[in-house]
């Protein structure tokens, strides 16, 4: 884990990665999300927790869904929101990135939600913060996507709180997936019973990057008895690298369909970070079926992001 | 009309089209707009009617004016607003469109303002709504633009409430115009005395699409005695289809200039949905003249959209 | 100065240029900025001064920094904000520009922050305003950038209030710089002791455009004894015009480095409107050094823009 994200008192200073994030911080964020979600269910629609704060969405990679989720989270917590559109995002790095950060800090912006295709960008910015401003990693390369990992664990916990007895399977393009990495970190931190990884050989990272995971070649085997299956999105341009000749061939070997799902625990949850490729990595019947928690992940994502913003910015 | 837009109790559930929209709903929206406009004139600048609601502008076709009008309407009614930018809008259809809707519903967004170049998109989305969320059609292909129709009728009614004795002329590219279709629906519903349509033969839809309208070839004849003339915007790329060799030739036959306007009723109103093509479909002297209500249409448009959002989302 | 920006009572009606702007108006804006900045330091984060007003950012030239500064200023003063994205900005002029203005005025927008690559655009719009709406020039061609000029003078004044005894040097591409022009106007209005201009011969405007300035060829001479140096950004595409073969050659002759800065007054302030080109017009060690006020300029920029918006829109 990066040292930059914790204070000397082990409080959260930035949110860069879930790697080695202390469990009590994770639980604290979940408790915040619980309270916010309960408030929403009871009819509350806005909070003034972040009144006077300004959250900047610094997205150097397009992502309407995640940006909208953070935008809503910040608005509903009472923050001002700036969507900082970056023209030639590929060239924004190093000094230019730092100057942009310091310029926005000088404007008294204090929450930076950062997405960038290069690993380490959020941490790089966090190391250069000069004020009380906080950096939240909204996805850096294939490294980390901590709020997605948190919302995945949070969604799982809502249905199956006893993690020690759970078996979770992650399947797909693990190599390029920051979601998989953050999921592995948070699920292991929370003491998941068994964590299975299934991926085409060419889309699997080196074993040392998957500590505590059980690698399984055959997806049927990997699904059997699982309590939850987290499917990953296949970027179509990576199908060649996977040595899979077609979407149909990929789906046959690594797609989650109704037959495979029947191999799992009868109450097995189906999850996916979205957006889904129907009939590529997941069958529509499964994505839209009774066991799917895909939309609940989206819903929880807003509360998790509200919790993270509040934890980092509110000072309470 | 589409059945999806009314509840079993004949209340407005979504706003997709003005085709067969019950007159009492139209009048109810006008009464709301009246109250809001009067409040504004008395100095009120914001309402909390939509506090806690989130309105998403889902524009798959660029339209700064209409989007801004909805954005202002939603902000002034107290809603949170998300402008959801769609990257490759032409490919957003079918399942991807539904997944986008369900994702945003899962984030507790509940007002969807939709513009798309394909007919039926707003209705398609309305049929797939799973929550209490509402869909407002901000223009679909050449099918409907209901808030434009409402604001046109509302503007006309502000000056000439006695519709039964009015003669209104719509002139221009009727074939491709969702504005013309929505105007025809609302003006007929409100009992307009005479509704004249004038268009180049190749820009005229089949007669059965223009029920209750009087088709007139010659624009001089069509203007004569009219109480209002609604000019339509000519997309320059459609001039060829109209077999008009030039903007000058189009203007000569179908442009509204001062001479033609003198053929109309002395207090004839001049209307246009904007943006206008000066000296193509309308002379500057007429567009900016004393009889023009073009900017009043724009102004009323915000109040009509505030009324529609309140009617659909506020529950009162 | 343009007559359009003052009322008959010599109150500010629009902010188009600093050319001949009365000193009492400048001082009044500075006093407002002082009060806002003090309020912020005391913990105030939002004002309701502009409640019920709608500020539109009409940027026909991309500028994320200035747009964000105005966006934050308007939000923090309580205004609604619309970012009006202009598609084919190069073609937006003349009648189309006026129609856009009148359309937005009809929607009851009343603050227009305008940037355009053509000189005179903001003034052109100000002359066509029909309501109580105000126009703020956020940069027009190489003509004026009044809020930048104000924030530069305000920053200088925070450290060295006795302008009569100050010597200020402006260096770089003066020819294309609206910042330089606005700086010259405001510094002369405030009675600056000595104002030096240093630029490559081909990037220097005609002498009559630089009244009251001392033109100096050699940058070493121009820096010597200066109390502040304002460096201008070099657009890389203009290096050829400057007959400088490379960035290195430009930096050697016109770049501000530590050696040159030592020629100045020991407390000489270093300023730059940003974004900076490191090692082109300014050395990193100087830009990030103790004498740099670059980020303070950014910070003051928000307060100056809050002050300008309040002065123009609040009526008090």
mmCIF file of C-alpha atoms in Angstrom, chain C residues 30-305:
data_model
loop_
_atom_site.group_PDB
_atom_site.id
_atom_site.type_symbol
_atom_site.label_atom_id
_atom_site.label_comp_id
_atom_site.label_asym_id
_atom_site.label_seq_id
_atom_site.Cartn_x
_atom_site.Cartn_y
_atom_site.Cartn_z
ATOM 1 C CA UNK C 30 -10.725 45.648 -4.716
ATOM 2 C CA UNK C 31 -12.626 46.542 -1.544
ATOM 3 C CA UNK C 32 -15.278 43.969 -2.419
ATOM 4 C CA UNK C 33 -12.589 41.353 -3.080
ATOM 5 C CA UNK C 34 -10.958 42.230 0.257
ATOM 6 C CA UNK C 35 -14.222 41.691 2.103
ATOM 7 C CA UNK C 36 -14.878 38.389 0.358
ATOM 8 C CA UNK C 37 -11.350 37.150 0.950
ATOM 9 C CA UNK C 38 -11.562 38.080 4.617
ATOM 10 C CA UNK C 39 -14.918 36.350 4.894
ATOM 11 C CA UNK C 40 -13.410 33.228 3.352
ATOM 12 C CA UNK C 41 -10.466 33.324 5.756
ATOM 13 C CA UNK C 42 -12.945 33.643 8.615
ATOM 14 C CA UNK C 43 -14.651 30.462 7.418
ATOM 15 C CA UNK C 44 -17.472 31.712 5.214
ATOM 16 C CA UNK C 45 -17.869 29.478 2.178
ATOM 17 C CA UNK C 46 -20.972 30.708 0.386
ATOM 18 C CA UNK C 47 -22.789 33.961 -0.111
ATOM 19 C CA UNK C 48 -26.385 34.530 -1.248
ATOM 20 C CA UNK C 49 -25.581 37.805 -2.994
ATOM 21 C CA UNK C 50 -26.388 36.376 -6.431
ATOM 22 C CA UNK C 51 -29.291 34.164 -5.421
ATOM 23 C CA UNK C 52 -31.806 34.153 -8.250
ATOM 24 C CA UNK C 53 -29.255 35.165 -10.854
ATOM 25 C CA UNK C 54 -28.075 32.906 -13.661
ATOM 26 C CA UNK C 55 -24.537 33.201 -14.941
ATOM 27 C CA UNK C 56 -23.739 31.741 -18.361
ATOM 28 C CA UNK C 57 -20.193 30.841 -19.330
ATOM 29 C CA UNK C 58 -20.067 31.571 -23.060
ATOM 30 C CA UNK C 59 -16.627 30.301 -23.977
ATOM 31 C CA UNK C 60 -15.984 30.238 -27.703
ATOM 32 C CA UNK C 61 -12.320 29.520 -27.035
ATOM 33 C CA UNK C 62 -11.367 26.673 -24.724
ATOM 34 C CA UNK C 63 -10.040 27.736 -21.333
ATOM 35 C CA UNK C 64 -10.613 25.344 -18.512
ATOM 36 C CA UNK C 65 -8.826 27.460 -15.909
ATOM 37 C CA UNK C 66 -10.573 30.763 -16.463
ATOM 38 C CA UNK C 67 -13.927 29.053 -16.967
ATOM 39 C CA UNK C 68 -13.500 27.119 -13.736
ATOM 40 C CA UNK C 69 -12.529 30.296 -11.882
ATOM 41 C CA UNK C 70 -15.710 32.048 -13.039
ATOM 42 C CA UNK C 71 -17.791 28.922 -12.403
ATOM 43 C CA UNK C 72 -16.544 28.724 -8.801
ATOM 44 C CA UNK C 73 -16.976 32.463 -8.293
ATOM 45 C CA UNK C 74 -20.582 32.371 -9.479
ATOM 46 C CA UNK C 75 -21.453 29.228 -7.487
ATOM 47 C CA UNK C 76 -19.922 30.584 -4.299
ATOM 48 C CA UNK C 77 -21.896 33.822 -4.681
ATOM 49 C CA UNK C 78 -25.119 31.822 -4.916
ATOM 50 C CA UNK C 79 -25.848 32.092 -8.637
ATOM 51 C CA UNK C 80 -27.108 29.328 -10.882
ATOM 52 C CA UNK C 81 -24.467 28.532 -13.494
ATOM 53 C CA UNK C 82 -24.863 27.328 -17.064
ATOM 54 C CA UNK C 83 -21.889 26.220 -19.101
ATOM 55 C CA UNK C 84 -23.075 26.867 -22.613
ATOM 56 C CA UNK C 85 -21.024 24.620 -24.875
ATOM 57 C CA UNK C 86 -20.575 26.011 -28.314
ATOM 58 C CA UNK C 87 -20.189 23.490 -31.063
ATOM 59 C CA UNK C 88 -18.627 25.206 -34.037
ATOM 60 C CA UNK C 89 -17.369 28.206 -32.211
ATOM 61 C CA UNK C 90 -15.408 29.639 -35.110
ATOM 62 C CA UNK C 91 -18.609 30.280 -37.029
ATOM 63 C CA UNK C 92 -20.422 31.901 -34.127
ATOM 64 C CA UNK C 93 -20.416 35.581 -34.871
ATOM 65 C CA UNK C 94 -22.587 38.485 -35.899
ATOM 66 C CA UNK C 95 -26.304 37.743 -35.985
ATOM 67 C CA UNK C 96 -25.890 34.214 -34.640
ATOM 68 C CA UNK C 97 -24.065 35.588 -31.626
ATOM 69 C CA UNK C 98 -26.775 38.173 -31.039
ATOM 70 C CA UNK C 99 -29.544 35.589 -31.406
ATOM 71 C CA UNK C 100 -27.767 33.372 -28.866
ATOM 72 C CA UNK C 101 -27.558 36.302 -26.455
ATOM 73 C CA UNK C 102 -31.207 37.253 -26.855
ATOM 74 C CA UNK C 103 -32.300 33.638 -26.511
ATOM 75 C CA UNK C 104 -30.411 33.291 -23.228
ATOM 76 C CA UNK C 105 -31.721 36.645 -22.029
ATOM 77 C CA UNK C 106 -35.250 35.443 -22.830
ATOM 78 C CA UNK C 107 -34.518 32.484 -20.521
ATOM 79 C CA UNK C 108 -33.782 35.073 -17.807
ATOM 80 C CA UNK C 109 -30.047 34.506 -17.764
ATOM 81 C CA UNK C 110 -28.439 37.719 -16.620
ATOM 82 C CA UNK C 111 -24.686 37.255 -16.339
ATOM 83 C CA UNK C 112 -22.676 36.533 -19.485
ATOM 84 C CA UNK C 113 -19.022 35.629 -19.172
ATOM 85 C CA UNK C 114 -17.662 35.755 -22.702
ATOM 86 C CA UNK C 115 -14.427 34.536 -24.235
ATOM 87 C CA UNK C 116 -13.840 34.717 -27.984
ATOM 88 C CA UNK C 117 -10.784 34.770 -30.190
ATOM 89 C CA UNK C 118 -11.972 37.875 -32.025
ATOM 90 C CA UNK C 119 -11.325 41.321 -30.579
ATOM 91 C CA UNK C 120 -14.450 43.180 -29.564
ATOM 92 C CA UNK C 121 -16.800 40.242 -29.111
ATOM 93 C CA UNK C 122 -17.694 41.038 -25.499
ATOM 94 C CA UNK C 123 -18.297 44.686 -26.323
ATOM 95 C CA UNK C 124 -20.383 43.668 -29.343
ATOM 96 C CA UNK C 125 -22.571 41.533 -27.097
ATOM 97 C CA UNK C 126 -22.790 44.247 -24.439
ATOM 98 C CA UNK C 127 -24.115 46.665 -27.052
ATOM 99 C CA UNK C 128 -26.875 44.218 -27.937
ATOM 100 C CA UNK C 129 -28.057 43.381 -24.432
ATOM 101 C CA UNK C 130 -31.760 44.159 -24.110
ATOM 102 C CA UNK C 131 -32.386 43.417 -20.461
ATOM 103 C CA UNK C 132 -30.561 44.211 -17.213
ATOM 104 C CA UNK C 133 -28.088 41.448 -18.161
ATOM 105 C CA UNK C 134 -24.392 42.153 -17.811
ATOM 106 C CA UNK C 135 -21.438 41.094 -19.945
ATOM 107 C CA UNK C 136 -18.024 40.268 -18.529
ATOM 108 C CA UNK C 137 -15.153 39.982 -20.942
ATOM 109 C CA UNK C 138 -13.168 36.843 -20.122
ATOM 110 C CA UNK C 139 -10.742 37.526 -22.947
ATOM 111 C CA UNK C 140 -11.222 38.789 -26.500
ATOM 112 C CA UNK C 141 -8.459 38.194 -29.030
ATOM 113 C CA UNK C 142 -5.387 40.180 -28.044
ATOM 114 C CA UNK C 143 -7.498 43.094 -26.848
ATOM 115 C CA UNK C 144 -8.406 42.757 -23.189
ATOM 116 C CA UNK C 145 -8.720 40.359 -20.279
ATOM 117 C CA UNK C 146 -9.946 42.734 -17.601
ATOM 118 C CA UNK C 147 -10.427 40.295 -14.703
ATOM 119 C CA UNK C 148 -6.846 39.096 -15.217
ATOM 120 C CA UNK C 149 -5.595 42.678 -15.147
ATOM 121 C CA UNK C 150 -7.574 43.341 -11.980
ATOM 122 C CA UNK C 151 -6.329 40.229 -10.229
ATOM 123 C CA UNK C 152 -2.745 41.034 -11.192
ATOM 124 C CA UNK C 153 -2.990 44.560 -9.777
ATOM 125 C CA UNK C 154 -4.847 43.226 -6.723
ATOM 126 C CA UNK C 155 -2.129 40.657 -6.065
ATOM 127 C CA UNK C 156 0.586 43.267 -6.450
ATOM 128 C CA UNK C 157 -1.269 45.653 -4.143
ATOM 129 C CA UNK C 158 -1.580 42.975 -1.452
ATOM 130 C CA UNK C 159 2.199 43.004 -1.112
ATOM 131 C CA UNK C 160 3.209 46.477 -2.247
ATOM 132 C CA UNK C 161 0.361 48.936 -1.817
ATOM 133 C CA UNK C 162 2.486 51.997 -2.617
ATOM 134 C CA UNK C 163 2.214 51.814 -6.411
ATOM 135 C CA UNK C 164 3.802 55.234 -7.004
ATOM 136 C CA UNK C 165 7.154 53.881 -5.882
ATOM 137 C CA UNK C 166 6.980 50.588 -7.760
ATOM 138 C CA UNK C 167 8.732 49.486 -10.904
ATOM 139 C CA UNK C 168 7.011 46.640 -12.778
ATOM 140 C CA UNK C 169 8.376 44.741 -15.768
ATOM 141 C CA UNK C 170 6.207 42.855 -18.247
ATOM 142 C CA UNK C 171 8.115 40.457 -20.470
ATOM 143 C CA UNK C 172 7.253 38.159 -23.345
ATOM 144 C CA UNK C 173 4.835 38.015 -26.256
ATOM 145 C CA UNK C 174 3.252 41.416 -25.657
ATOM 146 C CA UNK C 175 1.965 41.619 -29.217
ATOM 147 C CA UNK C 176 -0.580 38.826 -28.817
ATOM 148 C CA UNK C 177 -1.251 39.346 -25.144
ATOM 149 C CA UNK C 178 -4.573 40.635 -23.891
ATOM 150 C CA UNK C 179 -3.175 40.157 -20.399
ATOM 151 C CA UNK C 180 -0.363 42.635 -21.038
ATOM 152 C CA UNK C 181 -2.800 45.221 -22.396
ATOM 153 C CA UNK C 182 -5.115 44.929 -19.403
ATOM 154 C CA UNK C 183 -2.178 44.967 -16.991
ATOM 155 C CA UNK C 184 -0.847 48.157 -18.571
ATOM 156 C CA UNK C 185 -4.248 49.847 -18.299
ATOM 157 C CA UNK C 186 -4.842 49.003 -14.691
ATOM 158 C CA UNK C 187 -1.301 49.611 -13.462
ATOM 159 C CA UNK C 188 -1.175 53.015 -15.099
ATOM 160 C CA UNK C 189 -4.618 53.898 -13.752
ATOM 161 C CA UNK C 190 -3.367 53.042 -10.271
ATOM 162 C CA UNK C 191 -0.337 55.283 -10.746
ATOM 163 C CA UNK C 192 2.456 52.790 -11.108
ATOM 164 C CA UNK C 193 5.865 54.458 -10.790
ATOM 165 C CA UNK C 194 7.589 52.787 -13.727
ATOM 166 C CA UNK C 195 6.263 50.262 -16.219
ATOM 167 C CA UNK C 196 8.808 48.446 -18.361
ATOM 168 C CA UNK C 197 8.042 46.338 -21.398
ATOM 169 C CA UNK C 198 10.488 43.798 -22.772
ATOM 170 C CA UNK C 199 9.691 41.666 -25.802
ATOM 171 C CA UNK C 200 11.328 40.256 -28.918
ATOM 172 C CA UNK C 201 11.067 42.938 -31.606
ATOM 173 C CA UNK C 202 8.602 40.882 -33.643
ATOM 174 C CA UNK C 203 6.381 40.294 -30.628
ATOM 175 C CA UNK C 204 6.141 43.962 -29.700
ATOM 176 C CA UNK C 205 3.089 46.026 -30.692
ATOM 177 C CA UNK C 206 3.459 49.515 -32.221
ATOM 178 C CA UNK C 207 4.716 52.060 -29.672
ATOM 179 C CA UNK C 208 1.449 54.034 -29.642
ATOM 180 C CA UNK C 209 -0.223 50.977 -28.164
ATOM 181 C CA UNK C 210 2.084 51.132 -25.162
ATOM 182 C CA UNK C 211 1.552 54.641 -23.753
ATOM 183 C CA UNK C 212 3.533 55.470 -20.672
ATOM 184 C CA UNK C 213 5.661 52.351 -20.952
ATOM 185 C CA UNK C 214 9.410 52.162 -21.137
ATOM 186 C CA UNK C 215 10.453 49.742 -23.878
ATOM 187 C CA UNK C 216 13.632 47.825 -23.105
ATOM 188 C CA UNK C 217 15.449 45.449 -25.422
ATOM 189 C CA UNK C 218 17.598 43.637 -22.965
ATOM 190 C CA UNK C 219 15.811 41.535 -20.372
ATOM 191 C CA UNK C 220 18.699 41.795 -17.888
ATOM 192 C CA UNK C 221 18.340 45.574 -17.970
ATOM 193 C CA UNK C 222 14.550 45.334 -17.762
ATOM 194 C CA UNK C 223 14.682 43.158 -14.657
ATOM 195 C CA UNK C 224 17.309 45.207 -12.851
ATOM 196 C CA UNK C 225 15.777 46.879 -9.825
ATOM 197 C CA UNK C 226 12.223 45.766 -10.640
ATOM 198 C CA UNK C 227 9.717 45.295 -7.803
ATOM 199 C CA UNK C 228 7.656 42.818 -9.804
ATOM 200 C CA UNK C 229 8.108 40.901 -13.029
ATOM 201 C CA UNK C 230 5.065 39.717 -14.919
ATOM 202 C CA UNK C 231 6.025 36.984 -17.366
ATOM 203 C CA UNK C 232 3.747 36.188 -20.311
ATOM 204 C CA UNK C 233 3.018 32.784 -21.750
ATOM 205 C CA UNK C 234 4.710 32.039 -25.064
ATOM 206 C CA UNK C 235 2.431 30.262 -27.503
ATOM 207 C CA UNK C 236 4.797 27.800 -29.081
ATOM 208 C CA UNK C 237 3.413 28.413 -32.538
ATOM 209 C CA UNK C 238 4.589 32.008 -32.269
ATOM 210 C CA UNK C 239 8.219 31.217 -31.650
ATOM 211 C CA UNK C 240 8.942 31.332 -35.356
ATOM 212 C CA UNK C 241 7.504 34.827 -35.613
ATOM 213 C CA UNK C 242 9.852 35.840 -32.840
ATOM 214 C CA UNK C 243 12.788 34.707 -34.931
ATOM 215 C CA UNK C 244 13.890 32.521 -32.056
ATOM 216 C CA UNK C 245 15.079 29.176 -33.325
ATOM 217 C CA UNK C 246 14.248 27.167 -30.217
ATOM 218 C CA UNK C 247 12.768 27.175 -26.738
ATOM 219 C CA UNK C 248 16.302 27.153 -25.361
ATOM 220 C CA UNK C 249 17.224 30.249 -27.347
ATOM 221 C CA UNK C 250 14.049 32.018 -26.212
ATOM 222 C CA UNK C 251 14.701 31.100 -22.597
ATOM 223 C CA UNK C 252 18.279 32.354 -22.818
ATOM 224 C CA UNK C 253 17.142 35.798 -23.971
ATOM 225 C CA UNK C 254 13.692 36.224 -22.395
ATOM 226 C CA UNK C 255 13.317 33.550 -19.747
ATOM 227 C CA UNK C 256 13.203 34.428 -16.063
ATOM 228 C CA UNK C 257 15.740 32.352 -14.168
ATOM 229 C CA UNK C 258 17.364 32.675 -10.738
ATOM 230 C CA UNK C 259 20.331 34.662 -12.039
ATOM 231 C CA UNK C 260 18.135 37.288 -13.653
ATOM 232 C CA UNK C 261 15.826 37.467 -10.662
ATOM 233 C CA UNK C 262 18.821 38.369 -8.495
ATOM 234 C CA UNK C 263 19.165 41.545 -10.590
ATOM 235 C CA UNK C 264 15.778 42.700 -9.377
ATOM 236 C CA UNK C 265 14.782 44.177 -6.025
ATOM 237 C CA UNK C 266 15.435 41.530 -3.347
ATOM 238 C CA UNK C 267 11.704 41.233 -2.672
ATOM 239 C CA UNK C 268 10.712 41.345 -6.323
ATOM 240 C CA UNK C 269 7.463 39.467 -6.948
ATOM 241 C CA UNK C 270 7.224 36.960 -9.779
ATOM 242 C CA UNK C 271 3.890 36.747 -11.561
ATOM 243 C CA UNK C 272 2.479 34.870 -14.551
ATOM 244 C CA UNK C 273 -1.118 34.497 -15.763
ATOM 245 C CA UNK C 274 -0.628 30.739 -16.307
ATOM 246 C CA UNK C 275 -0.486 28.111 -17.483
ATOM 247 C CA UNK C 276 3.297 28.401 -17.387
ATOM 248 C CA UNK C 277 5.725 26.872 -19.871
ATOM 249 C CA UNK C 278 8.495 25.690 -17.593
ATOM 250 C CA UNK C 279 11.982 26.386 -18.937
ATOM 251 C CA UNK C 280 10.511 28.321 -21.870
ATOM 252 C CA UNK C 281 9.573 31.658 -20.347
ATOM 253 C CA UNK C 282 10.245 30.832 -16.696
ATOM 254 C CA UNK C 283 12.564 28.508 -14.782
ATOM 255 C CA UNK C 284 10.897 26.019 -12.477
ATOM 256 C CA UNK C 285 13.030 27.204 -9.577
ATOM 257 C CA UNK C 286 11.637 30.716 -10.039
ATOM 258 C CA UNK C 287 8.031 29.688 -10.747
ATOM 259 C CA UNK C 288 7.990 27.565 -7.596
ATOM 260 C CA UNK C 289 10.280 29.829 -5.550
ATOM 261 C CA UNK C 290 9.654 32.014 -2.542
ATOM 262 C CA UNK C 291 9.112 35.154 -4.592
ATOM 263 C CA UNK C 292 6.521 33.592 -6.891
ATOM 264 C CA UNK C 293 2.955 34.855 -6.507
ATOM 265 C CA UNK C 294 1.594 32.744 -9.376
ATOM 266 C CA UNK C 295 -0.714 30.615 -7.256
ATOM 267 C CA UNK C 296 -1.784 33.598 -5.217
ATOM 268 C CA UNK C 297 -2.852 35.207 -8.494
ATOM 269 C CA UNK C 298 -5.046 32.159 -9.132
ATOM 270 C CA UNK C 299 -6.477 32.354 -5.649
ATOM 271 C CA UNK C 300 -7.166 36.079 -5.884
ATOM 272 C CA UNK C 301 -8.709 35.516 -9.299
ATOM 273 C CA UNK C 302 -11.710 33.782 -7.768
ATOM 274 C CA UNK C 303 -12.283 36.626 -5.274
ATOM 275 C CA UNK C 304 -11.891 39.281 -7.979
ATOM 276 C CA UNK C 305 -14.434 37.459 -10.147
#
